[in-house]
Amino acid sequence: MGRLEVSPQGLIDTAHRLVGVGKGLLAMDESTGTCNRRFAAAGIPQTEEARRAYRELIVTTSGLGDSIGGAILYDETIRQQTKKGSSFVRVLTDAGIIPGIKVDIGAKELAGRLGEKITEGLDGLRDRLKEYSAMGARFAKWRAVITLGDGLPSRGCIEANAQALARYAALCQEVGLVPIVEPEVLMAGGHTLERGREVTEETLHSVFNHLYTQNVMLEGMILKPNMVLPGLSSTNQESVETVAAATVKCLLGAVPASVAGIAFLSGGQSAEFASARLNAMNILARSTASRLPWPLVFSFARAIQQPALEIWQGKESQVAAAQDALRHRAHCNHAALQGEYSATMERS
Ligand code: 13P
């Protein structure tokens, strides 16, 4: 492993505790801009105090640790505290939830490639990772986005993002943080499921090539992919079972067996669809014909938080109801890991 200074076993153990014990991850790492956009859409003031209050609502939701093994924070959030003065890192750790941190600084226009993006944040990353580790983070996340469209994605966009993901992952492992590697093939567009599969497969192959080139230990990392879906505006929306089968087949063809686990992003799917599709994949995974080498869990942001955010509306009086909604989604997604989710859970 060359430059790895930390114990590889420590990385493997953390990765296992995150995705190998029948729980999922809660992404609450929206950048300030993204969080403000979601607040604006829900009529919530876009202030630092509102963002803090909302994140306090999330981390203090009782029982969350029953279904959530790790929570991904944002730079502002990892430095914040509850009104009573406990750091969010402390509150999460006490609830049995491992704190993690988003470390990319966003997707910017890719030079010379109209409509495509490259994720930035490698400069100075080693020092930032050390700081986050000292603050209690045990894993990190970096998101790359791949856009589909006329003539898109380009090979240049896929390769540049895959290389950045691999360099980020190697730096994480060097300081003892488990990297979550997130190449997101976006849902936006009118493409077919087959086109979504093709681009996801090409992207994953490129990502694992670069991870290999950069000496990343796959047992000590987690992949956070999109589900294989038709475009949001495609007239051919496929069944839950078709999406699950296409996603599992694509992953089996592109993801090495040694990867510690796969934790899906939700990508703008409805909360119910995200749970139902994850559930269908775990039913498939349990069938002897397609037994899978990795756990399939969730690392949702919108599909786990959105109902709670809409109920909260920024009002203290709505906190308990919003926490109920968050707990409910966490519970539904936890059931989906066992293949035990059903639409009747939504009515109860
Ligand atoms: P969504 O589940 O909303 O796509 O967010 C995933 C993510 O990357 C946040 O960390």
Tab-separated table of C-alpha atoms and ligand atoms in Angstrom:
chain	number	residue	atom	x	y	z
A	1	MET	CA	0.000	0.000	0.000
A	2	GLY	CA	3.016	2.322	-0.221
A	3	ARG	CA	2.239	5.612	1.530
A	4	LEU	CA	-0.607	4.503	3.810
A	5	GLU	CA	0.461	5.771	7.238
A	6	VAL	CA	-2.608	4.696	9.158
A	7	SER	CA	-3.797	1.224	10.001
A	8	PRO	CA	-5.641	-0.275	7.031
A	9	GLN	CA	-7.656	-2.279	9.559
A	10	GLY	CA	-8.948	0.952	11.123
A	11	LEU	CA	-10.321	2.047	7.742
A	12	ILE	CA	-11.876	-1.354	7.142
A	13	ASP	CA	-13.505	-1.326	10.600
A	14	THR	CA	-14.946	2.175	10.141
A	15	ALA	CA	-16.282	1.312	6.688
A	16	HIS	CA	-17.891	-1.798	8.123
A	17	ARG	CA	-19.489	0.125	10.986
A	18	LEU	CA	-20.900	2.601	8.445
A	19	VAL	CA	-22.450	0.216	5.943
A	20	GLY	CA	-22.041	-3.353	7.166
A	21	VAL	CA	-24.360	-3.443	10.177
A	22	GLY	CA	-27.780	-3.077	8.558
A	23	LYS	CA	-27.979	0.725	8.742
A	24	GLY	CA	-27.648	3.542	6.219
A	25	LEU	CA	-26.200	7.041	6.049
A	26	LEU	CA	-27.922	10.379	6.429
A	27	ALA	CA	-26.568	13.087	4.135
A	28	MET	CA	-27.013	16.508	5.762
A	29	ASP	CA	-24.079	18.096	3.994
A	30	GLU	CA	-25.822	20.619	1.765
A	31	SER	CA	-23.512	23.533	1.070
A	32	THR	CA	-24.781	26.913	2.273
A	33	GLY	CA	-25.991	27.756	-1.250
A	34	THR	CA	-27.908	24.494	-1.673
A	35	CYS	CA	-29.373	24.649	1.832
A	36	ASN	CA	-30.501	28.236	1.247
A	37	ARG	CA	-32.141	27.281	-2.056
A	38	ARG	CA	-34.113	24.520	-0.324
A	39	PHE	CA	-35.048	26.873	2.521
A	40	ALA	CA	-36.191	29.530	0.043
A	41	ALA	CA	-38.409	27.003	-1.752
A	42	ALA	CA	-40.014	26.089	1.604
A	43	GLY	CA	-40.410	29.735	2.692
A	44	ILE	CA	-37.746	29.472	5.416
A	45	PRO	CA	-35.355	32.381	6.113
A	46	GLN	CA	-31.871	31.803	4.693
A	47	THR	CA	-29.798	32.642	7.765
A	48	GLU	CA	-26.976	30.907	9.581
A	49	GLU	CA	-29.228	30.530	12.644
A	50	ALA	CA	-31.989	28.885	10.585
A	51	ARG	CA	-29.464	26.445	9.125
A	52	ARG	CA	-28.144	25.705	12.614
A	53	ALA	CA	-31.640	25.216	14.032
A	54	TYR	CA	-32.561	22.868	11.192
A	55	ARG	CA	-29.438	20.778	11.670
A	56	GLU	CA	-30.103	20.679	15.428
A	57	LEU	CA	-33.581	19.342	14.642
A	58	ILE	CA	-31.977	16.549	12.598
A	59	VAL	CA	-29.207	15.481	14.973
A	60	THR	CA	-31.452	15.514	18.057
A	61	THR	CA	-34.162	13.311	16.502
A	62	SER	CA	-34.521	10.480	18.984
A	63	GLY	CA	-34.064	6.934	17.759
A	64	LEU	CA	-32.181	8.006	14.624
A	65	GLY	CA	-29.236	5.811	15.565
A	66	ASP	CA	-31.449	2.712	15.159
A	67	SER	CA	-31.406	3.140	11.376
A	68	ILE	CA	-28.547	5.549	10.694
A	69	GLY	CA	-24.898	4.539	11.080
A	70	GLY	CA	-23.275	7.752	9.854
A	71	ALA	CA	-24.183	11.369	9.098
A	72	ILE	CA	-22.414	13.538	6.525
A	73	LEU	CA	-21.926	17.123	7.714
A	74	TYR	CA	-20.865	20.304	5.949
A	75	ASP	CA	-18.001	22.611	6.966
A	76	GLU	CA	-20.375	25.093	8.636
A	77	THR	CA	-22.328	22.321	10.377
A	78	ILE	CA	-19.400	20.388	11.828
A	79	ARG	CA	-18.465	23.582	13.726
A	80	GLN	CA	-21.987	24.171	15.103
A	81	GLN	CA	-23.663	23.298	18.393
A	82	THR	CA	-27.123	22.757	19.812
A	83	LYS	CA	-28.784	25.654	21.638
A	84	LYS	CA	-27.690	23.969	24.873
A	85	GLY	CA	-24.063	24.018	23.753
A	86	SER	CA	-23.284	20.419	22.691
A	87	SER	CA	-21.392	20.144	19.433
A	88	PHE	CA	-23.283	18.308	16.680
A	89	VAL	CA	-20.341	15.895	16.458
A	90	ARG	CA	-20.849	15.039	20.133
A	91	VAL	CA	-24.627	14.656	19.824
A	92	LEU	CA	-24.242	12.317	16.860
A	93	THR	CA	-21.502	10.271	18.490
A	94	ASP	CA	-23.597	9.877	21.661
A	95	ALA	CA	-26.462	8.620	19.470
A	96	GLY	CA	-24.167	5.966	17.972
A	97	ILE	CA	-23.923	7.803	14.644
A	98	ILE	CA	-20.461	8.272	13.100
A	99	PRO	CA	-19.818	11.864	11.937
A	100	GLY	CA	-18.486	12.441	8.430
A	101	ILE	CA	-17.758	15.510	6.331
A	102	LYS	CA	-18.263	16.696	2.755
A	103	VAL	CA	-14.865	17.914	1.570
A	104	ASP	CA	-15.283	18.890	-2.068
A	105	ILE	CA	-15.941	22.568	-2.696
A	106	GLY	CA	-18.462	22.081	-5.446
A	107	ALA	CA	-18.844	21.325	-9.137
A	108	LYS	CA	-17.612	24.140	-11.384
A	109	GLU	CA	-17.783	24.642	-15.172
A	110	LEU	CA	-15.337	22.303	-16.933
A	111	ALA	CA	-13.098	24.342	-19.225
A	112	GLY	CA	-13.788	23.805	-22.899
A	113	ARG	CA	-16.777	21.509	-22.276
A	114	LEU	CA	-20.037	23.392	-22.488
A	115	GLY	CA	-22.596	22.067	-19.992
A	116	GLU	CA	-20.192	19.821	-18.083
A	117	LYS	CA	-18.715	20.161	-14.614
A	118	ILE	CA	-15.586	19.293	-12.681
A	119	THR	CA	-15.576	19.042	-8.911
A	120	GLU	CA	-12.946	21.160	-7.167
A	121	GLY	CA	-11.305	21.008	-3.749
A	122	LEU	CA	-8.017	19.096	-4.050
A	123	ASP	CA	-5.737	22.077	-3.287
A	124	GLY	CA	-4.973	22.125	0.432
A	125	LEU	CA	-7.154	19.063	0.980
A	126	ARG	CA	-4.586	17.146	3.061
A	127	ASP	CA	-4.572	19.866	5.736
A	128	ARG	CA	-8.351	20.232	5.716
A	129	LEU	CA	-8.750	16.475	6.164
A	130	LYS	CA	-6.404	16.521	9.146
A	131	GLU	CA	-8.450	19.343	10.689
A	132	TYR	CA	-11.753	17.516	10.188
A	133	SER	CA	-10.266	14.339	11.606
A	134	ALA	CA	-9.169	16.267	14.725
A	135	MET	CA	-12.744	17.585	14.995
A	136	GLY	CA	-14.096	14.016	15.136
A	137	ALA	CA	-14.939	13.156	11.529
A	138	ARG	CA	-14.230	9.531	10.656
A	139	PHE	CA	-15.203	9.568	6.997
A	140	ALA	CA	-15.478	12.037	4.129
A	141	LYS	CA	-17.464	12.577	0.964
A	142	TRP	CA	-16.704	14.010	-2.496
A	143	ARG	CA	-19.363	14.304	-5.202
A	144	ALA	CA	-18.710	14.446	-8.933
A	145	VAL	CA	-21.546	15.093	-11.365
A	146	ILE	CA	-21.899	13.661	-14.844
A	147	THR	CA	-24.494	15.326	-17.072
A	148	LEU	CA	-26.317	13.481	-19.860
A	149	GLY	CA	-27.430	15.261	-22.995
A	150	ASP	CA	-26.800	15.725	-26.670
A	151	GLY	CA	-23.234	14.408	-27.097
A	152	LEU	CA	-22.766	14.344	-23.295
A	153	PRO	CA	-21.029	13.193	-21.264
A	154	SER	CA	-17.620	13.629	-22.850
A	155	ARG	CA	-14.814	11.240	-22.070
A	156	GLY	CA	-12.851	14.269	-20.837
A	157	CYS	CA	-15.463	15.040	-18.190
A	158	ILE	CA	-15.667	11.447	-16.959
A	159	GLU	CA	-11.880	11.043	-16.787
A	160	ALA	CA	-11.208	14.365	-15.059
A	161	ASN	CA	-13.829	13.704	-12.394
A	162	ALA	CA	-12.762	10.100	-11.888
A	163	GLN	CA	-9.153	11.168	-11.376
A	164	ALA	CA	-10.152	13.834	-8.859
A	165	LEU	CA	-12.259	11.302	-6.948
A	166	ALA	CA	-9.302	8.919	-6.806
A	167	ARG	CA	-6.875	11.594	-5.618
A	168	TYR	CA	-9.368	12.661	-2.929
A	169	ALA	CA	-9.884	9.046	-1.820
A	170	ALA	CA	-6.135	8.421	-1.530
A	171	LEU	CA	-5.691	11.558	0.597
A	172	CYS	CA	-8.552	10.487	2.884
A	173	GLN	CA	-7.056	7.059	3.485
A	174	GLU	CA	-3.669	8.612	4.182
A	175	VAL	CA	-5.137	10.441	7.209
A	176	GLY	CA	-7.407	7.587	8.310
A	177	LEU	CA	-10.735	8.848	6.940
A	178	VAL	CA	-12.934	6.439	4.990
A	179	PRO	CA	-13.665	8.019	1.601
A	180	ILE	CA	-17.160	7.972	0.206
A	181	VAL	CA	-16.668	8.136	-3.535
A	182	GLU	CA	-19.701	9.695	-5.222
A	183	PRO	CA	-19.831	9.821	-9.016
A	184	GLU	CA	-23.390	10.983	-9.695
A	185	VAL	CA	-24.836	10.448	-13.149
A	186	LEU	CA	-27.656	13.005	-13.080
A	187	MET	CA	-31.322	12.134	-13.618
A	188	ALA	CA	-32.042	15.343	-15.517
A	189	GLY	CA	-32.943	14.817	-19.183
A	190	GLY	CA	-35.051	12.688	-21.445
A	191	HIS	CA	-32.672	9.706	-21.766
A	192	THR	CA	-33.733	6.080	-21.593
A	193	LEU	CA	-32.926	3.665	-18.773
A	194	GLU	CA	-30.489	1.930	-21.137
A	195	ARG	CA	-28.603	5.184	-21.744
A	196	GLY	CA	-28.525	5.814	-17.993
A	197	ARG	CA	-27.056	2.344	-17.512
A	198	GLU	CA	-24.461	2.779	-20.237
A	199	VAL	CA	-23.163	6.086	-18.833
A	200	THR	CA	-23.216	4.841	-15.230
A	201	GLU	CA	-21.218	1.764	-16.239
A	202	GLU	CA	-18.656	3.786	-18.202
A	203	THR	CA	-18.290	6.222	-15.303
A	204	LEU	CA	-17.833	3.482	-12.711
A	205	HIS	CA	-15.214	1.697	-14.815
A	206	SER	CA	-13.280	4.935	-15.130
A	207	VAL	CA	-13.581	5.660	-11.387
A	208	PHE	CA	-12.297	2.206	-10.405
A	209	ASN	CA	-9.444	2.443	-12.903
A	210	HIS	CA	-8.306	5.681	-11.307
A	211	LEU	CA	-8.829	4.360	-7.758
A	212	TYR	CA	-6.530	1.477	-8.687
A	213	THR	CA	-3.968	3.832	-10.214
A	214	GLN	CA	-3.935	5.956	-7.043
A	215	ASN	CA	-3.522	2.913	-4.766
A	216	VAL	CA	-6.839	3.292	-2.973
A	217	MET	CA	-7.713	0.373	-0.709
A	218	LEU	CA	-11.173	-0.699	-1.834
A	219	GLU	CA	-11.974	-2.520	1.431
A	220	GLY	CA	-11.645	0.830	3.192
A	221	MET	CA	-13.945	2.886	0.937
A	222	ILE	CA	-17.636	3.210	0.180
A	223	LEU	CA	-19.141	3.856	-3.256
A	224	LYS	CA	-22.061	6.297	-3.420
A	225	PRO	CA	-23.586	5.866	-6.881
A	226	ASN	CA	-26.839	6.903	-8.507
A	227	MET	CA	-29.471	4.276	-9.140
A	228	VAL	CA	-29.758	3.423	-12.843
A	229	LEU	CA	-32.819	5.374	-13.985
A	230	PRO	CA	-34.437	6.786	-17.093
A	231	GLY	CA	-34.205	10.600	-17.331
A	232	LEU	CA	-36.701	12.574	-15.284
A	233	SER	CA	-38.466	13.834	-18.412
A	234	SER	CA	-38.346	10.513	-20.291
A	235	THR	CA	-41.784	9.283	-21.355
A	236	ASN	CA	-40.626	5.735	-20.571
A	237	GLN	CA	-40.617	5.584	-16.771
A	238	GLU	CA	-39.769	2.013	-15.759
A	239	SER	CA	-41.130	-0.160	-12.941
A	240	VAL	CA	-39.460	-0.354	-9.549
A	241	GLU	CA	-38.359	-3.916	-10.323
A	242	THR	CA	-36.853	-2.972	-13.698
A	243	VAL	CA	-34.864	-0.127	-12.131
A	244	ALA	CA	-33.656	-2.411	-9.335
A	245	ALA	CA	-32.576	-5.149	-11.763
A	246	ALA	CA	-30.782	-2.700	-14.080
A	247	THR	CA	-28.961	-1.076	-11.173
A	248	VAL	CA	-27.816	-4.350	-9.636
A	249	LYS	CA	-26.669	-5.672	-13.014
A	250	CYS	CA	-24.717	-2.493	-13.733
A	251	LEU	CA	-22.996	-2.551	-10.342
A	252	LEU	CA	-22.117	-6.230	-10.654
A	253	GLY	CA	-20.400	-5.471	-13.951
A	254	ALA	CA	-18.390	-2.500	-12.724
A	255	VAL	CA	-17.759	-2.567	-8.957
A	256	PRO	CA	-15.029	-4.824	-7.517
A	257	ALA	CA	-16.195	-7.262	-4.838
A	258	SER	CA	-13.708	-5.879	-2.304
A	259	VAL	CA	-15.492	-2.495	-2.003
A	260	ALA	CA	-16.833	-2.237	1.570
A	261	GLY	CA	-20.321	-1.185	0.588
A	262	ILE	CA	-22.583	0.737	-1.730
A	263	ALA	CA	-24.670	3.613	-0.369
A	264	PHE	CA	-27.021	5.173	-2.926
A	265	LEU	CA	-27.727	8.868	-3.341
A	266	SER	CA	-31.363	9.749	-4.023
A	267	GLY	CA	-30.721	12.304	-6.763
A	268	GLY	CA	-34.139	13.966	-6.799
A	269	GLN	CA	-36.336	10.848	-6.702
A	270	SER	CA	-39.377	11.053	-4.452
A	271	ALA	CA	-38.884	9.693	-0.958
A	272	GLU	CA	-41.240	6.783	-1.675
A	273	PHE	CA	-39.582	5.804	-4.957
A	274	ALA	CA	-36.138	5.879	-3.368
A	275	SER	CA	-37.273	3.530	-0.578
A	276	ALA	CA	-39.171	1.211	-2.930
A	277	ARG	CA	-36.271	0.888	-5.380
A	278	LEU	CA	-33.726	0.270	-2.619
A	279	ASN	CA	-36.089	-2.315	-1.170
A	280	ALA	CA	-36.435	-4.099	-4.517
A	281	MET	CA	-32.649	-4.235	-4.857
A	282	ASN	CA	-32.278	-5.807	-1.441
A	283	ILE	CA	-34.933	-8.390	-2.296
A	284	LEU	CA	-32.917	-9.202	-5.422
A	285	ALA	CA	-29.726	-9.346	-3.372
A	286	ARG	CA	-31.263	-11.955	-1.107
A	287	SER	CA	-32.244	-14.248	-3.960
A	288	THR	CA	-29.610	-16.929	-4.295
A	289	ALA	CA	-29.249	-16.315	-8.039
A	290	SER	CA	-27.824	-12.818	-7.603
A	291	ARG	CA	-26.134	-12.861	-4.190
A	292	LEU	CA	-24.069	-9.669	-4.001
A	293	PRO	CA	-20.593	-9.099	-2.576
A	294	TRP	CA	-21.439	-5.744	-0.925
A	295	PRO	CA	-24.210	-4.368	1.286
A	296	LEU	CA	-26.630	-2.042	-0.559
A	297	VAL	CA	-27.649	0.804	1.718
A	298	PHE	CA	-28.771	4.437	1.441
A	299	SER	CA	-26.993	7.750	1.785
A	300	PHE	CA	-29.938	9.993	0.984
A	301	ALA	CA	-30.268	13.719	1.516
A	302	ARG	CA	-33.479	14.879	-0.183
A	303	ALA	CA	-35.304	11.525	-0.025
A	304	ILE	CA	-34.829	11.339	3.728
A	305	GLN	CA	-35.020	15.020	4.737
A	306	GLN	CA	-37.473	16.691	2.374
A	307	PRO	CA	-40.743	15.749	4.148
A	308	ALA	CA	-39.289	16.916	7.477
A	309	LEU	CA	-38.057	20.192	5.984
A	310	GLU	CA	-41.473	20.955	4.515
A	311	ILE	CA	-43.211	20.251	7.824
A	312	TRP	CA	-40.727	22.311	9.849
A	313	GLN	CA	-41.214	25.559	7.892
A	314	GLY	CA	-38.634	27.177	10.183
A	315	LYS	CA	-41.054	27.111	13.153
A	316	GLU	CA	-40.147	25.942	16.655
A	317	SER	CA	-43.718	24.645	17.082
A	318	GLN	CA	-43.192	22.260	14.143
A	319	VAL	CA	-39.961	20.651	15.362
A	320	ALA	CA	-41.552	17.547	16.908
A	321	ALA	CA	-43.699	16.839	13.822
A	322	ALA	CA	-40.692	17.333	11.539
A	323	GLN	CA	-38.635	14.934	13.670
A	324	ASP	CA	-41.447	12.358	13.399
A	325	ALA	CA	-41.290	12.677	9.606
A	326	LEU	CA	-37.508	12.264	9.582
A	327	ARG	CA	-37.685	9.244	11.886
A	328	HIS	CA	-40.370	7.753	9.661
A	329	ARG	CA	-38.231	8.066	6.519
A	330	ALA	CA	-35.216	6.655	8.334
A	331	HIS	CA	-37.378	3.753	9.480
A	332	CYS	CA	-38.756	3.119	5.956
A	333	ASN	CA	-35.249	3.110	4.475
A	334	HIS	CA	-34.008	0.854	7.240
A	335	ALA	CA	-36.810	-1.599	6.367
A	336	ALA	CA	-35.724	-1.354	2.704
A	337	LEU	CA	-32.296	-2.701	3.682
A	338	GLN	CA	-33.982	-5.915	4.812
A	339	GLY	CA	-36.338	-6.021	1.786
A	340	GLU	CA	-39.187	-5.359	4.234
A	341	TYR	CA	-40.403	-1.961	3.054
A	342	SER	CA	-43.892	-1.711	1.598
A	343	ALA	CA	-46.214	1.116	0.588
A	344	THR	CA	-48.422	0.268	3.568
A	345	MET	CA	-45.671	1.649	5.831
A	346	GLU	CA	-46.368	5.056	4.299
A	347	ARG	CA	-49.982	4.985	5.396
A	348	SER	CA	-49.376	3.803	8.952
B	1	13P	P1	-29.473	13.372	-2.605
B	1	13P	O1	-29.835	12.105	-1.894
B	1	13P	O2	-30.428	14.489	-2.331
B	1	13P	O3	-29.229	13.142	-4.057
B	1	13P	O4	-28.111	13.887	-2.021
B	1	13P	C1	-27.039	13.008	-2.026
B	1	13P	C2	-25.808	13.686	-1.683
B	1	13P	O5	-24.818	13.551	-2.327
B	1	13P	C3	-25.716	14.489	-0.492
B	1	13P	O6	-24.543	14.068	0.135
